[in-house]
């Protein structure tokens, strides 16, 4: 329990909270349920209501040394319920019956009505000195109500009893209308849902009402695992008010590729986000790993957060082109976090990423390589959330002073540059494009900086090679020019032409189309699009 | 006829246990709370009590404590049926423990062991 201030009379001077202990539910409720309050928890069968209520009871016993009474009406028997709960990690049989006490009230309400049931509840709660009380199966009680008003009076009496005893009470029922009598009377309404959205089955939690306190509104993803229920608040709501941004003194975070770093004015600005876009196989992952390894070489910790190659494959891939990833993984400078390509929850991924970084970060400058944005996109139940989600996530990373490189995959064959996650170009300060050019049965790789907010950068296209010797970026734009002009030979050295450094504007800039892999018609015309200065 | 008092708050468990024991030829009475159990026990002494632990108002542990301190009830055999045995209950105060959920054979075996001479 939290909040234990008392006034002169010994009464609580502010409302105490009963923490549920359910991961992130108390965060949504801004501290937990109010002690002595009465709350409706509703949802369809299978949405996790019984698990949530039992988990709350065990957590309450564990954290607050509380005592719980769990009353069932017409639902599964206690023995069956406990057998099902027995496989979950929060379940501790030794707490039953001393601290968690299961009773049935069905026969009493059936034979004696609400007055008998209230008497039974009052006697049991007092005898057990309960601090949390759950009634599971409220719809059964309602069926015995002669009138709607009688049922309302019963809930009202329960509320008075809960308040008097200081016993936080939860009324569990199957899905009902939000305008249901019970919902109007209780202090809060929490809904669990379980719906099919396309092929996916999605569980969500929504707080519809919570008297006397703010809470995080809207739907939040719910996960049921061997540890019970955990809630994943929507990232954009969770970080609606990002903290102060990164340190004022910004450094340059280099890739360790001299010519490329030169193009970037020495490297990426610390605390910024960079989108690294390109077709499969253009070298995005290797460039991102170079960024981490260069950081580690300079004593900056780094994290890889990816969805495709498992760590051994990643290390093998890096070592094959001379990127000494293994050494820095072994000494702990770089941690590899791999999410197998299964069905994920977008907010859960963000949590894992941020919790990992927070656990390791001691306010030091860190590097992060996310490979790639499509992993988040694939996990999105509501695709329209992706732009605001990415904005919230990158804002949070900025406030943690993390320099982030995030990849996004273009289609293998496309003549025009269309970003699969166009909003990424808006939320990222910098955009680096990797592409293929086909010429006379040869494939060439080109690299260009498309955007770099509030920073000088080189706008030229550069050819680059990936070989066992490493990643080699051409010294100038000339080799790229010779490729794009269609000459399969080395062009005559032109008079030394300085590349035009450019300062990116502070405006949000999307990458324009027309800068993709040039087709035959595009030869000699494909240039990075330039926004007006 | 041997008499059995079934003290169980879950009406479905109460009902099925009572019906099975009646089928076996026992005289069965039922109640659903600890207070009601004590009232029934003060009125008549059954040959055996089949009792849940987690009962509304007064727990099975409390009922058992009262029984063992009450002349006339102190020798009435008790079969505990529960998901777990509470630490606070002395093992000598009950005769058999049926872990819920139990099977029909386990129930009948426990009861029949208390009446080796039959039900009459």
XYZ file of C-alpha atoms in Angstrom:
653
model
C 0.000 0.000 0.000
C 1.178 3.475 -0.677
C 0.476 6.779 1.039
C 0.331 6.542 4.805
C 0.125 10.148 5.949
C -2.212 10.722 8.859
C -3.690 13.853 10.359
C -3.971 14.764 14.047
C -6.893 12.409 14.576
C -4.949 9.473 13.229
C -7.175 9.337 10.145
C -5.519 9.062 6.746
C -4.996 12.633 5.528
C -4.890 11.527 1.944
C -6.336 8.536 0.237
C -4.187 5.469 0.465
C -3.693 3.356 -2.598
C -3.787 -0.388 -2.900
C -1.225 -1.336 -5.503
C -2.252 -4.168 -7.768
C 1.350 -5.209 -8.381
C 0.292 -6.117 -11.904
C 3.003 -4.878 -14.231
C 2.177 -1.321 -15.281
C -1.479 -1.366 -14.171
C -0.619 0.865 -11.209
C 1.144 3.189 -13.648
C -2.072 3.419 -15.681
C -4.028 4.107 -12.468
C -1.446 6.643 -11.279
C -0.680 4.686 -8.142
C -3.201 1.869 -7.848
C -6.751 1.428 -6.565
C -8.078 3.550 -3.733
C -8.216 1.823 -0.384
C -11.823 1.065 0.566
C -13.011 1.782 -2.972
C -15.251 -0.503 -4.981
C -14.376 -1.306 -8.582
C -16.088 -3.120 -11.416
C -13.905 -5.378 -13.529
C -15.740 -6.602 -16.588
C -14.972 -8.487 -19.747
C -15.939 -11.467 -21.872
C -15.012 -15.034 -20.883
C -11.321 -15.667 -21.475
C -10.242 -12.043 -21.224
C -8.292 -12.680 -18.005
C -10.566 -11.268 -15.298
C -10.113 -14.142 -12.842
C -6.358 -14.234 -13.393
C -6.101 -10.484 -12.857
C -8.136 -10.590 -9.641
C -6.200 -13.534 -8.189
C -2.860 -12.029 -9.201
C -3.869 -8.813 -7.471
C -4.725 -10.785 -4.310
C -1.399 -12.647 -4.209
C 0.512 -9.407 -4.881
C -1.443 -7.620 -2.152
C -0.559 -10.367 0.336
C 3.066 -10.310 -0.726
C 3.611 -6.535 -0.828
C 1.226 -5.232 1.818
C 0.807 -8.282 4.044
C -2.896 -7.928 3.344
C -5.639 -10.508 3.695
C -7.990 -11.319 0.871
C -11.400 -12.936 0.570
C -12.419 -14.242 -2.844
C -16.110 -15.000 -3.210
C -17.436 -16.853 -6.220
C -21.018 -17.011 -7.379
C -21.949 -19.180 -10.345
C -18.518 -19.770 -11.888
C -16.033 -22.640 -11.920
C -15.429 -24.417 -8.631
C -12.609 -23.272 -6.348
C -10.697 -26.500 -6.870
C -10.769 -26.066 -10.635
C -9.869 -22.406 -10.421
C -6.883 -23.070 -8.184
C -5.729 -25.920 -10.391
C -5.760 -23.578 -13.380
C -4.011 -20.812 -11.455
C -1.451 -23.254 -10.061
C 0.684 -23.084 -13.182
C 1.188 -19.309 -12.905
C 4.289 -17.984 -11.166
C 2.451 -15.647 -8.759
C 0.406 -18.505 -7.285
C 1.507 -19.613 -3.810
C -0.592 -22.388 -2.310
C 0.821 -21.696 1.154
C -1.140 -18.416 1.292
C -4.421 -20.378 1.194
C -6.528 -20.305 3.351
C -4.807 -18.093 5.944
C -4.272 -15.042 3.751
C -6.410 -15.818 0.727
C -9.767 -17.305 1.514
C -12.136 -18.673 -1.121
C -15.841 -18.906 -0.393
C -19.002 -19.302 -2.406
C -21.996 -17.027 -2.020
C -24.267 -18.507 -4.655
C -26.447 -20.685 -2.456
C -26.950 -17.889 0.037
C -28.012 -15.326 -2.556
C -30.263 -17.904 -4.177
C -31.925 -18.943 -0.902
C -31.786 -15.722 1.119
C -31.465 -12.934 -1.404
C -29.272 -9.868 -1.079
C -29.859 -9.360 2.632
C -28.530 -12.861 3.329
C -25.602 -12.317 0.988
C -24.696 -8.994 2.594
C -24.818 -10.590 6.032
C -22.546 -13.381 4.825
C -20.105 -10.911 3.294
C -20.074 -8.650 6.351
C -19.481 -11.574 8.727
C -16.744 -13.113 6.573
C -14.861 -9.869 5.908
C -14.865 -8.984 9.595
C -13.859 -12.460 10.718
C -11.069 -12.668 8.136
C -10.037 -9.010 8.682
C -9.943 -8.698 4.915
C -8.250 -5.788 3.162
C -9.187 -6.919 -0.347
C -12.484 -8.538 -1.329
C -13.374 -9.990 -4.714
C -16.796 -11.129 -5.901
C -16.422 -13.165 -9.066
C -19.601 -13.688 -11.103
C -21.708 -10.614 -10.317
C -24.083 -11.337 -13.185
C -25.320 -14.359 -11.185
C -26.205 -12.102 -8.259
C -28.029 -9.735 -10.571
C -30.237 -12.539 -11.825
C -31.708 -12.873 -8.339
C -32.563 -9.171 -8.128
C -36.306 -8.593 -8.159
C -35.800 -5.102 -9.619
C -33.004 -3.008 -11.062
C -33.314 -0.773 -8.038
C -32.848 -3.713 -5.659
C -29.619 -4.626 -7.407
C -28.458 -1.010 -7.244
C -29.212 -0.927 -3.523
C -27.166 -4.093 -3.030
C -24.138 -2.564 -4.802
C -24.640 0.634 -2.827
C -24.673 -1.328 0.450
C -21.521 -3.143 -0.617
C -19.893 0.197 -1.279
C -20.789 1.440 2.178
C -19.458 -1.764 3.739
C -16.201 -1.631 1.762
C -15.670 1.971 2.779
C -16.457 1.279 6.447
C -14.129 -1.710 6.621
C -11.448 -0.073 4.455
C -11.625 -3.170 2.309
C -10.945 -2.563 -1.387
C -13.599 -4.449 -3.325
C -13.683 -5.769 -6.868
C -16.872 -6.849 -8.608
C -16.109 -9.152 -11.512
C -18.671 -9.748 -14.211
C -19.010 -10.713 -17.820
C -19.223 -7.905 -20.335
C -21.962 -5.381 -19.705
C -23.132 -2.078 -21.063
C -21.066 0.804 -19.809
C -24.286 2.415 -18.670
C -25.077 -0.564 -16.457
C -26.387 0.341 -12.986
C -23.386 -1.214 -11.272
C -20.961 0.917 -13.304
C -22.722 4.091 -12.297
C -22.399 3.266 -8.608
C -18.845 1.999 -8.329
C -15.693 4.092 -7.911
C -14.063 2.770 -11.047
C -14.713 0.608 -14.101
C -11.988 -1.472 -15.730
C -12.753 -3.408 -18.881
C -10.782 -6.332 -20.247
C -11.505 -7.233 -23.855
C -10.520 -10.100 -26.094
C -11.105 -9.495 -29.782
C -10.035 -10.746 -33.167
C -8.421 -7.994 -35.204
C -7.697 -9.540 -38.565
C -6.049 -12.871 -37.830
C -4.785 -11.723 -34.431
C -6.450 -12.267 -31.098
C -5.835 -9.140 -29.054
C -6.475 -8.627 -25.362
C -6.783 -5.071 -24.128
C -7.507 -3.191 -20.927
C -9.470 0.057 -20.761
C -10.161 2.137 -17.690
C -13.543 3.769 -18.312
C -13.915 5.494 -14.991
C -11.778 6.156 -11.945
C -13.176 8.488 -9.315
C -10.945 11.097 -7.755
C -7.852 10.482 -9.824
C -6.341 10.858 -13.244
C -5.492 7.730 -15.241
C -4.165 6.746 -18.658
C -7.152 6.666 -20.949
C -7.756 4.442 -23.945
C -6.930 0.837 -24.751
C -3.740 -0.766 -23.520
C -2.419 -4.126 -24.685
C -2.713 -7.042 -22.271
C -0.474 -10.065 -22.260
C -1.105 -13.296 -20.370
C 1.966 -15.427 -19.818
C 3.266 -17.896 -17.257
C 3.750 -14.879 -14.962
C 0.098 -13.928 -15.205
C -1.198 -10.696 -16.626
C 0.913 -7.747 -17.665
C -0.316 -4.557 -19.233
C 1.498 -2.558 -21.874
C 0.354 1.069 -21.805
C 0.295 2.777 -25.181
C 3.766 4.225 -25.680
C 2.472 7.537 -27.001
C 0.305 7.989 -23.894
C 2.968 6.763 -21.533
C 5.463 9.293 -22.834
C 3.041 12.060 -23.659
C 5.162 14.428 -21.580
C 8.789 13.575 -22.365
C 11.343 14.734 -19.871
C 14.043 17.281 -20.569
C 15.978 16.452 -23.684
C 19.535 15.331 -24.021
C 22.511 17.288 -22.770
C 23.144 20.644 -24.311
C 26.648 19.827 -25.353
C 26.184 17.592 -28.338
C 28.979 15.442 -29.627
C 29.496 13.731 -32.949
C 29.017 9.965 -32.896
C 31.085 8.519 -35.713
C 30.616 5.279 -37.660
C 34.342 4.591 -37.822
C 34.203 4.930 -41.633
C 36.311 8.046 -42.245
C 34.789 9.139 -45.546
C 31.266 8.546 -44.426
C 31.893 10.306 -41.115
C 33.312 13.197 -43.131
C 30.038 13.364 -45.082
C 28.202 13.574 -41.748
C 30.344 16.388 -40.467
C 32.167 14.068 -38.089
C 29.311 11.748 -37.208
C 25.710 11.766 -36.054
C 24.758 14.379 -33.469
C 24.511 12.721 -30.067
C 20.981 12.176 -28.787
C 19.547 12.172 -32.308
C 17.718 9.555 -34.358
C 18.865 8.480 -37.799
C 16.850 6.464 -40.308
C 19.002 4.133 -42.353
C 16.917 3.088 -45.342
C 17.643 0.727 -48.177
C 16.654 -2.460 -49.983
C 17.492 -5.888 -48.543
C 21.201 -6.600 -48.706
C 22.370 -3.033 -49.255
C 24.371 -3.144 -46.027
C 22.085 -1.490 -43.488
C 22.785 -3.995 -40.717
C 26.539 -3.875 -41.262
C 26.537 -0.084 -41.231
C 24.508 -0.114 -38.012
C 26.888 -2.619 -36.413
C 29.837 -0.453 -37.481
C 28.185 2.399 -35.606
C 27.938 0.294 -32.429
C 31.469 -1.098 -32.706
C 32.969 2.357 -33.264
C 31.142 3.532 -30.153
C 32.447 0.588 -28.138
C 35.944 1.329 -29.386
C 35.545 4.831 -27.953
C 34.205 3.514 -24.647
C 30.507 4.149 -25.367
C 28.103 1.352 -24.576
C 25.769 0.176 -27.301
C 22.660 -1.929 -27.752
C 21.511 -3.855 -30.787
C 17.740 -4.427 -30.864
C 16.739 -6.526 -33.845
C 14.247 -8.936 -35.271
C 16.035 -10.958 -37.909
C 19.454 -12.458 -37.297
C 19.976 -14.184 -33.932
C 23.139 -13.032 -32.118
C 25.479 -15.809 -33.348
C 24.526 -15.132 -36.972
C 24.945 -11.410 -36.422
C 28.426 -11.825 -34.954
C 29.410 -14.159 -37.793
C 28.107 -11.669 -40.358
C 29.997 -8.766 -38.793
C 33.265 -10.660 -38.335
C 33.134 -11.797 -41.980
C 33.585 -8.190 -43.096
C 36.123 -7.217 -40.477
C 33.781 -5.641 -37.915
C 35.074 -6.907 -34.515
C 31.642 -7.267 -32.928
C 32.394 -10.447 -30.969
C 35.072 -8.806 -28.843
C 32.792 -6.009 -27.686
C 29.858 -8.312 -27.060
C 32.084 -10.498 -24.897
C 33.411 -7.575 -22.866
C 29.878 -6.257 -22.326
C 30.289 -3.007 -24.253
C 27.616 -4.069 -26.735
C 24.519 -6.054 -25.821
C 22.547 -7.890 -28.473
C 18.794 -8.089 -27.936
C 17.089 -10.303 -30.451
C 13.336 -10.620 -30.838
C 12.539 -13.802 -32.752
C 10.226 -12.993 -35.653
C 7.019 -14.067 -33.938
C 3.832 -12.213 -33.080
C 4.756 -9.320 -30.826
C 2.952 -6.444 -29.158
C 4.290 -3.084 -30.283
C 4.191 -1.418 -26.862
C 5.743 -4.465 -25.251
C 8.675 -4.193 -27.666
C 9.134 -0.522 -26.765
C 9.057 -1.414 -23.073
C 11.650 -4.155 -23.504
C 13.899 -1.774 -25.393
C 13.567 1.099 -22.930
C 13.775 -1.097 -19.846
C 16.931 -2.708 -21.203
C 18.501 0.694 -21.836
C 17.406 2.103 -18.473
C 18.797 -0.947 -16.698
C 22.209 -0.452 -18.301
C 22.404 3.302 -18.629
C 24.081 5.349 -15.964
C 23.452 8.670 -17.687
C 26.281 7.995 -20.070
C 26.164 8.638 -23.766
C 24.949 5.466 -25.406
C 24.345 4.164 -28.859
C 21.377 2.147 -30.051
C 20.886 0.317 -33.307
C 17.331 -0.814 -34.048
C 17.161 -3.283 -36.919
C 14.510 -2.398 -38.001
C 11.375 -0.260 -37.993
C 9.369 -2.942 -39.793
C 9.616 -5.085 -36.649
C 7.532 -2.469 -34.828
C 5.271 -2.025 -37.823
C 4.554 -5.755 -37.995
C 3.670 -5.769 -34.290
C 1.178 -2.914 -34.647
C -2.412 -3.992 -34.163
C -3.509 -0.531 -35.272
C -1.213 0.623 -38.111
C -2.442 4.199 -37.731
C -0.674 4.305 -34.360
C 2.796 3.749 -35.873
C 3.662 7.422 -36.609
C 2.775 8.689 -33.142
C 4.305 5.580 -31.545
C 7.634 6.159 -33.307
C 7.511 9.820 -32.402
C 6.975 8.979 -28.716
C 9.647 6.286 -28.715
C 12.291 8.435 -30.403
C 11.444 11.365 -28.099
C 11.984 9.112 -25.130
C 15.304 7.905 -26.533
C 16.369 11.517 -27.084
C 15.534 12.390 -23.491
C 17.751 9.485 -22.398
C 20.568 10.935 -24.548
C 20.620 7.851 -26.742
C 21.987 8.184 -30.264
C 19.776 5.924 -32.312
C 20.151 4.422 -35.752
C 17.035 2.659 -36.986
C 16.786 0.797 -40.265
C 13.829 0.629 -42.577
C 13.617 -1.689 -45.515
C 12.764 -0.583 -49.033
C 11.387 -3.059 -51.541
C 13.983 -4.952 -53.499
C 12.657 -3.759 -56.844
C 11.271 -0.258 -56.942
C 12.051 2.556 -59.277
C 10.956 5.260 -56.911
C 11.853 5.824 -53.318
C 8.780 5.164 -51.206
C 9.520 4.671 -47.539
C 7.496 1.856 -45.951
C 7.376 3.926 -42.779
C 7.217 7.475 -44.180
C 6.732 8.911 -40.713
C 10.203 7.664 -39.790
C 11.683 10.333 -42.062
C 9.759 12.929 -40.085
C 10.696 11.770 -36.598
C 14.357 11.184 -37.488
C 16.781 14.085 -37.590
C 18.854 12.342 -40.240
C 18.099 10.038 -43.144
C 20.772 7.954 -44.845
C 19.853 6.090 -48.029
C 21.588 2.973 -49.295
C 20.696 1.721 -52.757
C 21.676 -0.557 -55.598
C 22.454 0.490 -59.117
C 22.546 -2.103 -61.876
C 24.886 -1.423 -64.803
C 26.091 -3.848 -67.432
C 25.486 -6.977 -65.380
C 27.088 -5.430 -62.318
C 25.484 -4.266 -59.098
C 26.913 -1.253 -57.372
C 26.054 0.133 -53.949
C 25.513 3.825 -53.415
C 25.175 5.766 -50.214
C 23.826 9.259 -49.631
C 22.789 11.500 -46.775
C 19.265 12.640 -47.650
C 18.615 14.777 -44.628
C 20.411 15.951 -41.535
C 18.510 18.420 -39.413
C 20.394 21.389 -37.950
C 23.704 20.120 -39.245
C 26.063 20.493 -42.166
C 26.343 17.430 -44.362
C 27.646 16.329 -47.744
C 24.883 15.868 -50.299
C 26.909 13.793 -52.753
C 26.205 10.224 -53.688
C 29.060 7.906 -52.821
C 29.767 4.420 -54.046
C 30.696 1.986 -51.280
C 31.971 -1.590 -51.162
C 31.523 -4.336 -48.612
C 34.354 -6.833 -48.572
C 36.233 -8.994 -46.054
C 38.328 -5.898 -45.517
C 35.375 -3.927 -44.279
C 33.060 -1.222 -45.558
C 34.828 1.126 -47.929
C 33.160 4.393 -48.919
C 34.500 6.099 -52.033
C 36.575 9.191 -51.605
C 34.363 11.336 -53.821
C 31.120 11.381 -55.788
C 32.973 10.646 -59.028
C 32.694 6.879 -59.030
C 28.993 7.206 -58.307
C 28.698 9.749 -61.109
C 30.398 7.415 -63.556
C 27.969 4.663 -62.641
C 24.935 6.891 -62.899
C 26.080 8.364 -66.200
C 26.128 4.867 -67.645
C 29.852 4.717 -68.274
C 31.166 1.350 -67.288
C 34.621 2.725 -67.259
C 36.453 5.034 -65.045
C 35.746 8.615 -65.994
C 38.562 10.931 -66.820
C 39.565 12.677 -63.672
C 37.552 15.808 -63.627
C 38.858 19.055 -62.265
C 38.736 18.820 -58.510
C 35.270 19.779 -57.537
C 34.421 20.334 -53.975
C 31.285 18.770 -52.763
C 28.800 21.248 -51.566
C 28.300 20.963 -47.883
C 24.772 21.693 -46.865
C 23.018 22.618 -43.729
C 19.748 20.867 -43.094
C 16.811 22.945 -42.080
C 15.054 22.585 -38.829
C 11.808 21.728 -40.582
C 10.425 18.275 -40.752
C 11.453 16.939 -44.134
C 10.176 13.903 -45.893
C 12.316 12.234 -48.456
C 10.889 12.946 -51.849
C 10.270 10.236 -54.331
C 12.381 9.872 -57.396
C 15.598 8.858 -55.710
C 15.257 5.127 -55.875
C 17.169 2.641 -57.943
C 17.432 4.253 -61.317
C 16.046 2.306 -64.195
C 17.406 2.676 -67.695
C 15.483 5.920 -68.156
C 16.925 7.347 -64.999
C 20.534 7.026 -65.961
C 22.338 10.173 -65.212
C 19.289 11.736 -63.545
C 19.069 9.997 -60.241
C 20.138 12.461 -57.627
C 19.115 12.914 -54.118
C 16.255 15.320 -54.128
C 17.092 18.637 -52.608
C 14.662 20.582 -50.601
C 14.622 24.275 -51.098
C 16.967 26.074 -48.830
C -28.768 -45.461 9.439
C -25.466 -43.567 9.769
C -25.780 -39.800 9.576
C -23.367 -37.450 7.821
C -23.275 -33.679 8.006
C -21.805 -32.108 4.865
C -20.524 -28.573 5.499
C -19.711 -26.998 2.145
C -20.395 -23.520 0.763
C -20.004 -24.339 -2.920
C -23.541 -25.421 -3.719
C -22.563 -27.698 -6.620
C -19.995 -29.585 -4.534
C -22.420 -29.696 -1.590
C -25.175 -31.069 -3.798
C -23.192 -33.760 -5.580
C -21.448 -35.005 -2.432
C -24.787 -35.221 -0.584
C -26.473 -37.051 -3.480
C -23.675 -39.598 -3.803
C -23.698 -40.325 -0.059
C -27.497 -40.686 -0.091
C -27.117 -43.163 -2.978
C -24.750 -45.115 -0.746
C -27.430 -45.379 1.920
C -26.337 -42.683 4.375
C -28.610 -40.109 5.929
C -27.197 -36.761 4.859
C -27.811 -33.211 6.020
C -26.110 -30.181 4.516
C -25.201 -26.623 5.447
C -23.008 -23.911 3.900
C -21.472 -21.751 6.626
C -19.391 -22.246 9.757
C -22.039 -20.680 12.005
C -24.742 -22.918 10.593
C -22.533 -25.954 11.094
C -22.095 -25.114 14.792
C -25.836 -24.604 15.163
C -26.596 -27.982 13.556
C -23.968 -29.709 15.656
C -25.461 -28.261 18.842
C -28.852 -29.684 17.861
C -27.795 -33.190 16.854
C -24.603 -35.152 16.682
C -23.900 -36.745 13.292
C -21.840 -39.914 12.970
C -19.365 -38.088 10.767
C -18.762 -34.540 9.557
C -17.513 -33.929 6.027
C -16.293 -30.324 6.078
C -14.717 -27.722 3.843
C -12.112 -25.405 5.393
C -12.867 -22.133 3.658
C -16.412 -21.425 4.825
C -18.180 -18.089 5.016
C -18.409 -16.265 8.354
C -16.635 -18.944 10.454
C -13.956 -21.128 8.939
C -13.828 -24.919 9.078
C -10.761 -24.573 11.304
C -12.821 -22.612 13.821
C -15.684 -25.147 13.703
C -13.197 -27.960 14.276
C -11.653 -26.165 17.267
C -15.093 -25.719 18.835
C -15.985 -29.351 18.151
C -12.864 -30.686 19.812
C -13.540 -28.597 22.918
C -17.196 -29.596 23.180
C -18.084 -32.776 25.071
C -20.111 -35.028 22.841
C -18.691 -33.503 19.694
C -15.046 -34.046 20.539
C -15.167 -37.645 19.344
C -17.162 -37.086 16.131
C -14.913 -38.060 13.211
C -14.208 -35.315 10.702
C -13.223 -35.612 7.056
C -11.638 -32.400 5.819
C -12.113 -31.542 2.155
C -10.062 -28.626 0.879
C -7.556 -27.527 -1.746
C -4.860 -27.406 0.939
C -4.404 -28.240 4.618
C -4.002 -25.084 6.685
C -0.893 -24.946 8.847
C -2.963 -23.858 11.830
C -4.966 -27.079 12.038
C -3.592 -29.923 14.233
C -3.515 -33.194 12.324
C -4.957 -35.156 15.262
C -8.165 -33.141 15.081
C -9.316 -34.734 11.815
C -9.454 -38.291 10.518
C -9.134 -37.957 6.740
C -8.128 -35.277 4.287
C -9.660 -35.152 0.812
C -7.719 -32.837 -1.471
C -10.035 -31.001 -3.824
C -10.832 -31.819 -6.533
C -11.279 -35.434 -5.393
C -12.710 -38.498 -7.134
C -15.819 -40.435 -6.155
C -13.740 -43.452 -5.072
C -11.627 -41.297 -2.741
C -14.730 -39.840 -1.112
C -16.405 -43.209 -0.615
C -13.172 -44.812 0.554
C -12.717 -42.172 3.281
C -16.311 -42.465 4.483
C -16.383 -46.276 4.336
C -13.179 -46.496 6.352
C -14.932 -44.691 9.183
C -17.778 -47.206 9.053
C -16.128 -50.587 8.671
C -19.268 -52.276 9.968
C -21.462 -50.788 7.255
C -24.068 -48.036 7.070
C -26.872 -49.477 9.118
